[in-house]
């Protein structure tokens, strides 16, 4: 098993390299980079200045200034006509675009080896400090949501499989269909309207992970305050995430229950509980566990975006979204690197969990 773990750890390197390479090429081809954004802001400022001079009788000065600007040479950036080429060069140097793409890519890889992601273009902070600042929110949402989803879905899925076709199965399936059909963010809005001062009750807070007087609270008061703030966003994410896992668990157990070895065990007089949890559980849970890394990453970095916006929770999902819109490339690539690394490590942990559930699985003997 140790050799398998070492092999998987070494495979992380080319996987990270491939993902970063593909995304770097895509980013280079995408229009509207930080230099173009800065140019647009500068031209917007110049327009307002021109209008101000025009309104005060400075038409001739505005005309001369515009003529001077538009006599400059053409640039490779969209909308750069009328901007001094020296200013464009300064912008390129400021954002690191004064070097060839290949050189920038290899410098980025060199820095990423020591987790040096540089500084954000617009937030005046290092990328790693931004990620660490937002991480508690995303970890809280992802960890508790995943935990509750699995705690609800697995027992419910097992019970539905055992009582397949019963009234309990039909009624619970109706609730699952409703939960699957309602997006988490819509349910979040519903919770706010009912419980967070929208139109009825004002029980739960609407913003932040903790209260403003967090430092003044005792240890137990801090725990209560923390879960008090998390109650509604986690509930909204659980409602949107438990349905598919419940049905996956049910179908996986049904598939195993109908196999020959289960019929044989029952014919030998083995109790139903021992058949279910001593034989079926190990095999049926493999497919459920295999989806854990993807589920956790999805909840941690993507599904929580709208929830973070609705409940004013400043986490990694919102950080990555704003960075992509604002072309804050250091934050985009730094977040991508961290997300990918966590996902690959979780995939390795998932494989190791296979062995804990079913010791018959031996990855080394398969040459993986």
mmCIF file of N, CA and C in Angstrom, residues 181-231:
data_model
loop_
_atom_site.group_PDB
_atom_site.id
_atom_site.type_symbol
_atom_site.label_atom_id
_atom_site.label_comp_id
_atom_site.label_asym_id
_atom_site.label_seq_id
_atom_site.Cartn_x
_atom_site.Cartn_y
_atom_site.Cartn_z
ATOM 1 N N UNK A 181 -35.728 18.931 -7.070
ATOM 2 C CA UNK A 181 -36.245 19.906 -8.033
ATOM 3 C C UNK A 181 -35.998 21.344 -7.607
ATOM 4 N N UNK A 182 -35.890 21.585 -6.302
ATOM 5 C CA UNK A 182 -35.715 22.959 -5.812
ATOM 6 C C UNK A 182 -34.226 23.264 -5.686
ATOM 7 N N UNK A 183 -33.719 24.245 -6.408
ATOM 8 C CA UNK A 183 -32.307 24.621 -6.259
ATOM 9 C C UNK A 183 -32.015 25.119 -4.853
ATOM 10 N N UNK A 184 -30.793 24.905 -4.415
ATOM 11 C CA UNK A 184 -30.419 25.302 -3.064
ATOM 12 C C UNK A 184 -30.575 26.786 -2.813
ATOM 13 N N UNK A 185 -30.272 27.615 -3.821
ATOM 14 C CA UNK A 185 -30.333 29.062 -3.600
ATOM 15 C C UNK A 185 -31.782 29.537 -3.454
ATOM 16 N N UNK A 186 -32.734 28.867 -4.139
ATOM 17 C CA UNK A 186 -34.140 29.232 -3.968
ATOM 18 C C UNK A 186 -34.637 28.858 -2.575
ATOM 19 N N UNK A 187 -34.193 27.697 -2.111
ATOM 20 C CA UNK A 187 -34.565 27.295 -0.755
ATOM 21 C C UNK A 187 -33.923 28.232 0.263
ATOM 22 N N UNK A 188 -32.725 28.738 -0.047
ATOM 23 C CA UNK A 188 -32.059 29.694 0.837
ATOM 24 C C UNK A 188 -32.883 30.971 0.959
ATOM 25 N N UNK A 189 -33.405 31.458 -0.157
ATOM 26 C CA UNK A 189 -34.246 32.654 -0.132
ATOM 27 C C UNK A 189 -35.506 32.402 0.686
ATOM 28 N N UNK A 190 -36.084 31.223 0.519
ATOM 29 C CA UNK A 190 -37.274 30.854 1.296
ATOM 30 C C UNK A 190 -36.966 30.863 2.798
ATOM 31 N N UNK A 191 -35.819 30.326 3.183
ATOM 32 C CA UNK A 191 -35.427 30.301 4.596
ATOM 33 C C UNK A 191 -35.239 31.708 5.143
ATOM 34 N N UNK A 192 -34.660 32.576 4.318
ATOM 35 C CA UNK A 192 -34.465 33.960 4.756
ATOM 36 C C UNK A 192 -35.805 34.653 4.989
ATOM 37 N N UNK A 193 -36.720 34.443 4.046
ATOM 38 C CA UNK A 193 -38.044 35.067 4.172
ATOM 39 C C UNK A 193 -38.758 34.594 5.441
ATOM 40 N N UNK A 194 -38.618 33.323 5.775
ATOM 41 C CA UNK A 194 -39.339 32.757 6.913
ATOM 42 C C UNK A 194 -38.617 32.998 8.235
ATOM 43 N N UNK A 195 -37.277 32.779 8.261
ATOM 44 C CA UNK A 195 -36.566 32.712 9.544
ATOM 45 C C UNK A 195 -35.538 33.813 9.782
ATOM 46 N N UNK A 196 -35.247 34.641 8.795
ATOM 47 C CA UNK A 196 -34.165 35.627 8.963
ATOM 48 C C UNK A 196 -34.645 37.059 8.779
ATOM 49 N N UNK A 197 -35.844 37.341 9.251
ATOM 50 C CA UNK A 197 -36.336 38.711 9.219
ATOM 51 C C UNK A 197 -36.910 39.144 7.899
ATOM 52 N N UNK A 198 -37.201 38.187 7.009
ATOM 53 C CA UNK A 198 -37.759 38.556 5.714
ATOM 54 C C UNK A 198 -39.182 39.069 5.830
ATOM 55 N N UNK A 199 -40.119 38.195 6.210
ATOM 56 C CA UNK A 199 -41.518 38.610 6.356
ATOM 57 C C UNK A 199 -42.172 38.061 7.615
ATOM 58 N N UNK A 200 -41.525 37.068 8.248
ATOM 59 C CA UNK A 200 -42.187 36.409 9.365
ATOM 60 C C UNK A 200 -41.310 36.456 10.617
ATOM 61 N N UNK A 201 -40.435 35.484 10.772
ATOM 62 C CA UNK A 201 -39.626 35.384 11.987
ATOM 63 C C UNK A 201 -38.239 35.994 11.770
ATOM 64 N N UNK A 202 -37.635 36.413 12.875
ATOM 65 C CA UNK A 202 -36.280 36.964 12.826
ATOM 66 C C UNK A 202 -35.427 36.222 13.859
ATOM 67 N N UNK A 203 -35.123 34.971 13.529
ATOM 68 C CA UNK A 203 -34.425 34.095 14.471
ATOM 69 C C UNK A 203 -32.945 34.001 14.170
ATOM 70 N N UNK A 204 -32.600 33.856 12.881
ATOM 71 C CA UNK A 204 -31.211 33.612 12.494
ATOM 72 C C UNK A 204 -30.599 34.858 11.858
ATOM 73 N N UNK A 205 -29.274 35.008 11.990
ATOM 74 C CA UNK A 205 -28.594 36.154 11.360
ATOM 75 C C UNK A 205 -28.528 35.989 9.846
ATOM 76 N N UNK A 206 -28.358 37.106 9.172
ATOM 77 C CA UNK A 206 -28.410 37.102 7.716
ATOM 78 C C UNK A 206 -27.040 37.218 7.077
ATOM 79 N N UNK A 207 -26.028 37.593 7.818
ATOM 80 C CA UNK A 207 -24.721 37.782 7.198
ATOM 81 C C UNK A 207 -23.597 37.370 8.152
ATOM 82 N N UNK A 208 -22.478 36.994 7.544
ATOM 83 C CA UNK A 208 -21.283 36.684 8.315
ATOM 84 C C UNK A 208 -21.250 35.272 8.871
ATOM 85 N N UNK A 209 -20.039 34.844 9.244
ATOM 86 C CA UNK A 209 -19.847 33.521 9.831
ATOM 87 C C UNK A 209 -19.955 33.567 11.349
ATOM 88 N N UNK A 210 -19.637 34.712 11.937
ATOM 89 C CA UNK A 210 -19.735 34.900 13.386
ATOM 90 C C UNK A 210 -20.245 36.310 13.654
ATOM 91 N N UNK A 211 -20.617 36.558 14.895
ATOM 92 C CA UNK A 211 -21.111 37.874 15.273
ATOM 93 C C UNK A 211 -19.960 38.862 15.447
ATOM 94 N N UNK A 212 -20.305 40.133 15.504
ATOM 95 C CA UNK A 212 -19.279 41.177 15.648
ATOM 96 C C UNK A 212 -18.604 41.121 17.008
ATOM 97 N N UNK A 213 -19.306 40.662 18.012
ATOM 98 C CA UNK A 213 -18.725 40.565 19.366
ATOM 99 C C UNK A 213 -18.147 39.188 19.638
ATOM 100 N N UNK A 214 -17.676 38.518 18.590
ATOM 101 C CA UNK A 214 -17.149 37.150 18.697
ATOM 102 C C UNK A 214 -16.050 37.044 19.750
ATOM 103 N N UNK A 215 -15.123 37.988 19.762
ATOM 104 C CA UNK A 215 -13.985 37.927 20.682
ATOM 105 C C UNK A 215 -14.406 38.063 22.130
ATOM 106 N N UNK A 216 -15.540 38.663 22.383
ATOM 107 C CA UNK A 216 -15.993 38.871 23.756
ATOM 108 C C UNK A 216 -16.745 37.668 24.315
ATOM 109 N N UNK A 217 -17.092 36.712 23.472
ATOM 110 C CA UNK A 217 -17.896 35.571 23.903
ATOM 111 C C UNK A 217 -17.032 34.510 24.572
ATOM 112 N N UNK A 218 -17.650 33.707 25.422
ATOM 113 C CA UNK A 218 -16.962 32.570 26.029
ATOM 114 C C UNK A 218 -16.821 31.447 25.001
ATOM 115 N N UNK A 219 -16.108 30.401 25.361
ATOM 116 C CA UNK A 219 -15.854 29.302 24.421
ATOM 117 C C UNK A 219 -17.152 28.669 23.946
ATOM 118 N N UNK A 220 -18.045 28.347 24.866
ATOM 119 C CA UNK A 220 -19.306 27.699 24.492
ATOM 120 C C UNK A 220 -20.219 28.665 23.749
ATOM 121 N N UNK A 221 -20.175 29.934 24.105
ATOM 122 C CA UNK A 221 -20.962 30.933 23.380
ATOM 123 C C UNK A 221 -20.464 31.093 21.947
ATOM 124 N N UNK A 222 -19.161 30.961 21.744
ATOM 125 C CA UNK A 222 -18.601 31.025 20.391
ATOM 126 C C UNK A 222 -19.089 29.853 19.541
ATOM 127 N N UNK A 223 -19.138 28.672 20.137
ATOM 128 C CA UNK A 223 -19.622 27.499 19.398
ATOM 129 C C UNK A 223 -21.085 27.691 18.996
ATOM 130 N N UNK A 224 -21.895 28.157 19.933
ATOM 131 C CA UNK A 224 -23.309 28.383 19.643
ATOM 132 C C UNK A 224 -23.467 29.451 18.567
ATOM 133 N N UNK A 225 -22.699 30.521 18.680
ATOM 134 C CA UNK A 225 -22.785 31.613 17.707
ATOM 135 C C UNK A 225 -22.371 31.144 16.305
ATOM 136 N N UNK A 226 -21.336 30.313 16.270
ATOM 137 C CA UNK A 226 -20.835 29.781 14.991
ATOM 138 C C UNK A 226 -21.908 28.955 14.283
ATOM 139 N N UNK A 227 -22.519 28.025 15.002
ATOM 140 C CA UNK A 227 -23.553 27.187 14.381
ATOM 141 C C UNK A 227 -24.849 27.970 14.142
ATOM 142 N N UNK A 228 -25.087 28.989 14.932
ATOM 143 C CA UNK A 228 -26.255 29.851 14.730
ATOM 144 C C UNK A 228 -26.171 30.559 13.376
ATOM 145 N N UNK A 229 -24.971 30.995 13.014
ATOM 146 C CA UNK A 229 -24.774 31.642 11.713
ATOM 147 C C UNK A 229 -24.788 30.641 10.567
ATOM 148 N N UNK A 230 -24.360 29.409 10.831
ATOM 149 C CA UNK A 230 -24.260 28.409 9.765
ATOM 150 C C UNK A 230 -25.569 27.668 9.506
ATOM 151 N N UNK A 231 -26.526 27.766 10.421
ATOM 152 C CA UNK A 231 -27.719 26.926 10.355
ATOM 153 C C UNK A 231 -28.452 27.046 9.027
#
